[in-house]
JSON list of C-alpha atoms in Angstrom, two decimals:
[
{"chain": "A", "resi": 1137, "resn": "MET", "atom": "CA", "xyz": [-142.15, 95.97, -82.09]},
{"chain": "A", "resi": 1138, "resn": "PHE", "atom": "CA", "xyz": [-144.16, 98.75, -83.75]},
{"chain": "A", "resi": 1139, "resn": "ASN", "atom": "CA", "xyz": [-143.01, 102.23, -82.84]},
{"chain": "A", "resi": 1140, "resn": "PRO", "atom": "CA", "xyz": [-144.97, 105.03, -84.54]},
{"chain": "A", "resi": 1141, "resn": "THR", "atom": "CA", "xyz": [-142.37, 107.65, -83.63]},
{"chain": "A", "resi": 1142, "resn": "ASN", "atom": "CA", "xyz": [-139.66, 105.84, -85.57]},
{"chain": "A", "resi": 1143, "resn": "VAL", "atom": "CA", "xyz": [-141.99, 105.40, -88.54]},
{"chain": "A", "resi": 1144, "resn": "ALA", "atom": "CA", "xyz": [-142.77, 109.13, -88.50]},
{"chain": "A", "resi": 1145, "resn": "LEU", "atom": "CA", "xyz": [-139.08, 110.03, -88.26]},
{"chain": "A", "resi": 1146, "resn": "VAL", "atom": "CA", "xyz": [-138.13, 107.82, -91.18]},
{"chain": "A", "resi": 1147, "resn": "LEU", "atom": "CA", "xyz": [-141.01, 109.10, -93.31]},
{"chain": "A", "resi": 1148, "resn": "MET", "atom": "CA", "xyz": [-140.17, 112.73, -92.58]},
{"chain": "A", "resi": 1149, "resn": "LEU", "atom": "CA", "xyz": [-136.49, 112.14, -93.36]},
{"chain": "A", "resi": 1150, "resn": "LEU", "atom": "CA", "xyz": [-137.37, 110.49, -96.66]},
{"chain": "A", "resi": 1151, "resn": "VAL", "atom": "CA", "xyz": [-140.11, 112.92, -97.75]},
{"chain": "A", "resi": 1152, "resn": "THR", "atom": "CA", "xyz": [-138.82, 116.35, -96.78]},
{"chain": "A", "resi": 1153, "resn": "ASP", "atom": "CA", "xyz": [-135.55, 118.20, -96.32]},
{"chain": "A", "resi": 1154, "resn": "ALA", "atom": "CA", "xyz": [-136.88, 120.05, -93.25]},
{"chain": "A", "resi": 1155, "resn": "ALA", "atom": "CA", "xyz": [-136.43, 117.08, -90.88]},
{"chain": "A", "resi": 1156, "resn": "TRP", "atom": "CA", "xyz": [-133.17, 116.10, -89.20]},
{"chain": "A", "resi": 1157, "resn": "VAL", "atom": "CA", "xyz": [-132.04, 113.92, -86.31]},
{"chain": "A", "resi": 1158, "resn": "SER", "atom": "CA", "xyz": [-129.30, 115.06, -83.98]},
{"chain": "A", "resi": 1159, "resn": "PRO", "atom": "CA", "xyz": [-127.11, 112.34, -82.47]},
{"chain": "A", "resi": 1160, "resn": "GLY", "atom": "CA", "xyz": [-126.16, 114.78, -79.71]},
{"chain": "A", "resi": 1161, "resn": "GLN", "atom": "CA", "xyz": [-129.61, 114.83, -78.16]},
{"chain": "A", "resi": 1162, "resn": "TRP", "atom": "CA", "xyz": [-128.67, 111.92, -75.88]},
{"chain": "A", "resi": 1163, "resn": "GLY", "atom": "CA", "xyz": [-125.54, 113.62, -74.57]},
{"chain": "A", "resi": 1164, "resn": "THR", "atom": "CA", "xyz": [-121.95, 113.65, -75.66]},
{"chain": "A", "resi": 1165, "resn": "HIS", "atom": "CA", "xyz": [-120.95, 110.42, -73.93]},
{"chain": "A", "resi": 1166, "resn": "ALA", "atom": "CA", "xyz": [-123.78, 108.21, -75.19]},
{"chain": "A", "resi": 1167, "resn": "ILE", "atom": "CA", "xyz": [-121.74, 106.67, -78.03]},
{"chain": "A", "resi": 1168, "resn": "PHE", "atom": "CA", "xyz": [-118.83, 105.91, -75.69]},
{"chain": "A", "resi": 1169, "resn": "ALA", "atom": "CA", "xyz": [-121.17, 104.31, -73.13]},
{"chain": "A", "resi": 1170, "resn": "PHE", "atom": "CA", "xyz": [-122.85, 102.25, -75.86]},
{"chain": "A", "resi": 1171, "resn": "GLY", "atom": "CA", "xyz": [-119.45, 101.10, -77.16]},
{"chain": "A", "resi": 1172, "resn": "MET", "atom": "CA", "xyz": [-118.27, 100.11, -73.68]},
{"chain": "A", "resi": 1173, "resn": "ALA", "atom": "CA", "xyz": [-121.51, 98.22, -73.04]},
{"chain": "A", "resi": 1174, "resn": "CYS", "atom": "CA", "xyz": [-121.14, 96.37, -76.35]},
{"chain": "A", "resi": 1175, "resn": "ALA", "atom": "CA", "xyz": [-117.51, 95.50, -75.60]},
{"chain": "A", "resi": 1176, "resn": "GLY", "atom": "CA", "xyz": [-118.45, 94.28, -72.13]},
{"chain": "A", "resi": 1177, "resn": "LEU", "atom": "CA", "xyz": [-121.28, 92.16, -73.49]},
{"chain": "A", "resi": 1178, "resn": "ALA", "atom": "CA", "xyz": [-118.95, 90.68, -76.10]},
{"chain": "A", "resi": 1179, "resn": "VAL", "atom": "CA", "xyz": [-116.42, 89.70, -73.42]},
{"chain": "A", "resi": 1180, "resn": "VAL", "atom": "CA", "xyz": [-119.09, 88.24, -71.14]},
{"chain": "A", "resi": 1181, "resn": "HIS", "atom": "CA", "xyz": [-120.64, 86.31, -74.01]},
{"chain": "A", "resi": 1182, "resn": "ARG", "atom": "CA", "xyz": [-117.28, 84.97, -75.14]},
{"chain": "A", "resi": 1183, "resn": "ALA", "atom": "CA", "xyz": [-116.48, 83.86, -71.58]},
{"chain": "A", "resi": 1184, "resn": "THR", "atom": "CA", "xyz": [-119.92, 82.17, -71.43]},
{"chain": "A", "resi": 1185, "resn": "ARG", "atom": "CA", "xyz": [-120.76, 83.97, -68.19]},
{"chain": "A", "resi": 1186, "resn": "SER", "atom": "CA", "xyz": [-123.84, 85.82, -69.41]},
{"chain": "A", "resi": 1187, "resn": "ASP", "atom": "CA", "xyz": [-125.94, 84.16, -66.71]},
{"chain": "A", "resi": 1188, "resn": "VAL", "atom": "CA", "xyz": [-124.06, 85.97, -63.94]},
{"chain": "A", "resi": 1189, "resn": "THR", "atom": "CA", "xyz": [-124.37, 89.31, -65.73]},
{"chain": "A", "resi": 1190, "resn": "VAL", "atom": "CA", "xyz": [-128.08, 88.90, -66.35]},
{"chain": "A", "resi": 1191, "resn": "ALA", "atom": "CA", "xyz": [-128.68, 87.81, -62.73]},
{"chain": "A", "resi": 1192, "resn": "PHE", "atom": "CA", "xyz": [-126.74, 90.83, -61.43]},
{"chain": "A", "resi": 1193, "resn": "LEU", "atom": "CA", "xyz": [-128.59, 93.28, -63.68]},
{"chain": "A", "resi": 1194, "resn": "ALA", "atom": "CA", "xyz": [-131.98, 91.77, -62.74]},
{"chain": "A", "resi": 1195, "resn": "ALA", "atom": "CA", "xyz": [-131.18, 91.91, -59.02]},
{"chain": "A", "resi": 1196, "resn": "TYR", "atom": "CA", "xyz": [-129.89, 95.47, -59.29]},
{"chain": "A", "resi": 1197, "resn": "ALA", "atom": "CA", "xyz": [-132.94, 96.62, -61.26]},
{"chain": "A", "resi": 1198, "resn": "GLY", "atom": "CA", "xyz": [-135.20, 94.96, -58.70]},
{"chain": "A", "resi": 1199, "resn": "LEU", "atom": "CA", "xyz": [-133.45, 96.64, -55.78]},
{"chain": "A", "resi": 1200, "resn": "VAL", "atom": "CA", "xyz": [-133.59, 100.03, -57.48]},
{"chain": "A", "resi": 1201, "resn": "ALA", "atom": "CA", "xyz": [-137.30, 99.56, -58.26]},
{"chain": "A", "resi": 1202, "resn": "ARG", "atom": "CA", "xyz": [-137.99, 98.56, -54.65]},
{"chain": "A", "resi": 1203, "resn": "SER", "atom": "CA", "xyz": [-136.00, 101.51, -53.35]},
{"chain": "A", "resi": 1204, "resn": "VAL", "atom": "CA", "xyz": [-137.84, 103.97, -55.59]},
{"chain": "A", "resi": 1205, "resn": "GLY", "atom": "CA", "xyz": [-141.21, 102.37, -54.81]},
{"chain": "A", "resi": 1206, "resn": "SER", "atom": "CA", "xyz": [-140.75, 102.52, -51.05]},
{"chain": "A", "resi": 1207, "resn": "ALA", "atom": "CA", "xyz": [-138.98, 105.89, -50.86]},
{"chain": "A", "resi": 1208, "resn": "ASN", "atom": "CA", "xyz": [-140.54, 108.66, -48.86]},
{"chain": "A", "resi": 1209, "resn": "LEU", "atom": "CA", "xyz": [-140.44, 111.43, -51.43]},
{"chain": "A", "resi": 1210, "resn": "ARG", "atom": "CA", "xyz": [-141.44, 114.22, -49.03]},
{"chain": "A", "resi": 1211, "resn": "PRO", "atom": "CA", "xyz": [-138.73, 116.78, -48.36]},
{"chain": "A", "resi": 1212, "resn": "SER", "atom": "CA", "xyz": [-136.85, 116.37, -45.12]},
{"chain": "A", "resi": 1213, "resn": "ARG", "atom": "CA", "xyz": [-137.48, 118.68, -42.16]},
{"chain": "A", "resi": 1214, "resn": "SER", "atom": "CA", "xyz": [-134.10, 120.38, -42.59]},
{"chain": "A", "resi": 1215, "resn": "ILE", "atom": "CA", "xyz": [-134.85, 121.32, -46.20]},
{"chain": "A", "resi": 1216, "resn": "ALA", "atom": "CA", "xyz": [-138.30, 122.63, -45.25]},
{"chain": "A", "resi": 1217, "resn": "TRP", "atom": "CA", "xyz": [-136.82, 124.53, -42.29]},
{"chain": "A", "resi": 1218, "resn": "ARG", "atom": "CA", "xyz": [-134.24, 126.21, -44.53]},
{"chain": "A", "resi": 1219, "resn": "ALA", "atom": "CA", "xyz": [-137.01, 127.23, -46.91]},
{"chain": "A", "resi": 1220, "resn": "GLY", "atom": "CA", "xyz": [-138.81, 128.95, -44.01]},
{"chain": "A", "resi": 1221, "resn": "ARG", "atom": "CA", "xyz": [-141.84, 126.68, -43.74]},
{"chain": "A", "resi": 1222, "resn": "SER", "atom": "CA", "xyz": [-142.80, 123.52, -41.94]},
{"chain": "A", "resi": 1223, "resn": "CYS", "atom": "CA", "xyz": [-142.93, 120.29, -43.92]},
{"chain": "A", "resi": 1224, "resn": "CYS", "atom": "CA", "xyz": [-145.75, 118.87, -41.83]},
{"chain": "A", "resi": 1225, "resn": "SER", "atom": "CA", "xyz": [-148.26, 121.71, -41.94]},
{"chain": "A", "resi": 1226, "resn": "PRO", "atom": "CA", "xyz": [-150.28, 122.58, -45.06]},
{"chain": "A", "resi": 1227, "resn": "SER", "atom": "CA", "xyz": [-149.10, 125.71, -46.84]}
]
């Protein structure tokens, strides 16, 4: 898959000394999470139960997407009341 951002990063790293990439930009626990995910995938693959894992992840992603898609994102009345205004009237 073509990703122009990666091409630009690689070119800048090769051409100039002013470019750098920080591995800490994704948080301090990203490497640990990636390692745990890789270890889990290796175990699941070795046990030949990848189908259950993929089905669970697909179902979970679908439920999260449905939850986000159908969520009422307006603030609740108690939050609006604490802020000193009504949530149902235009401000």
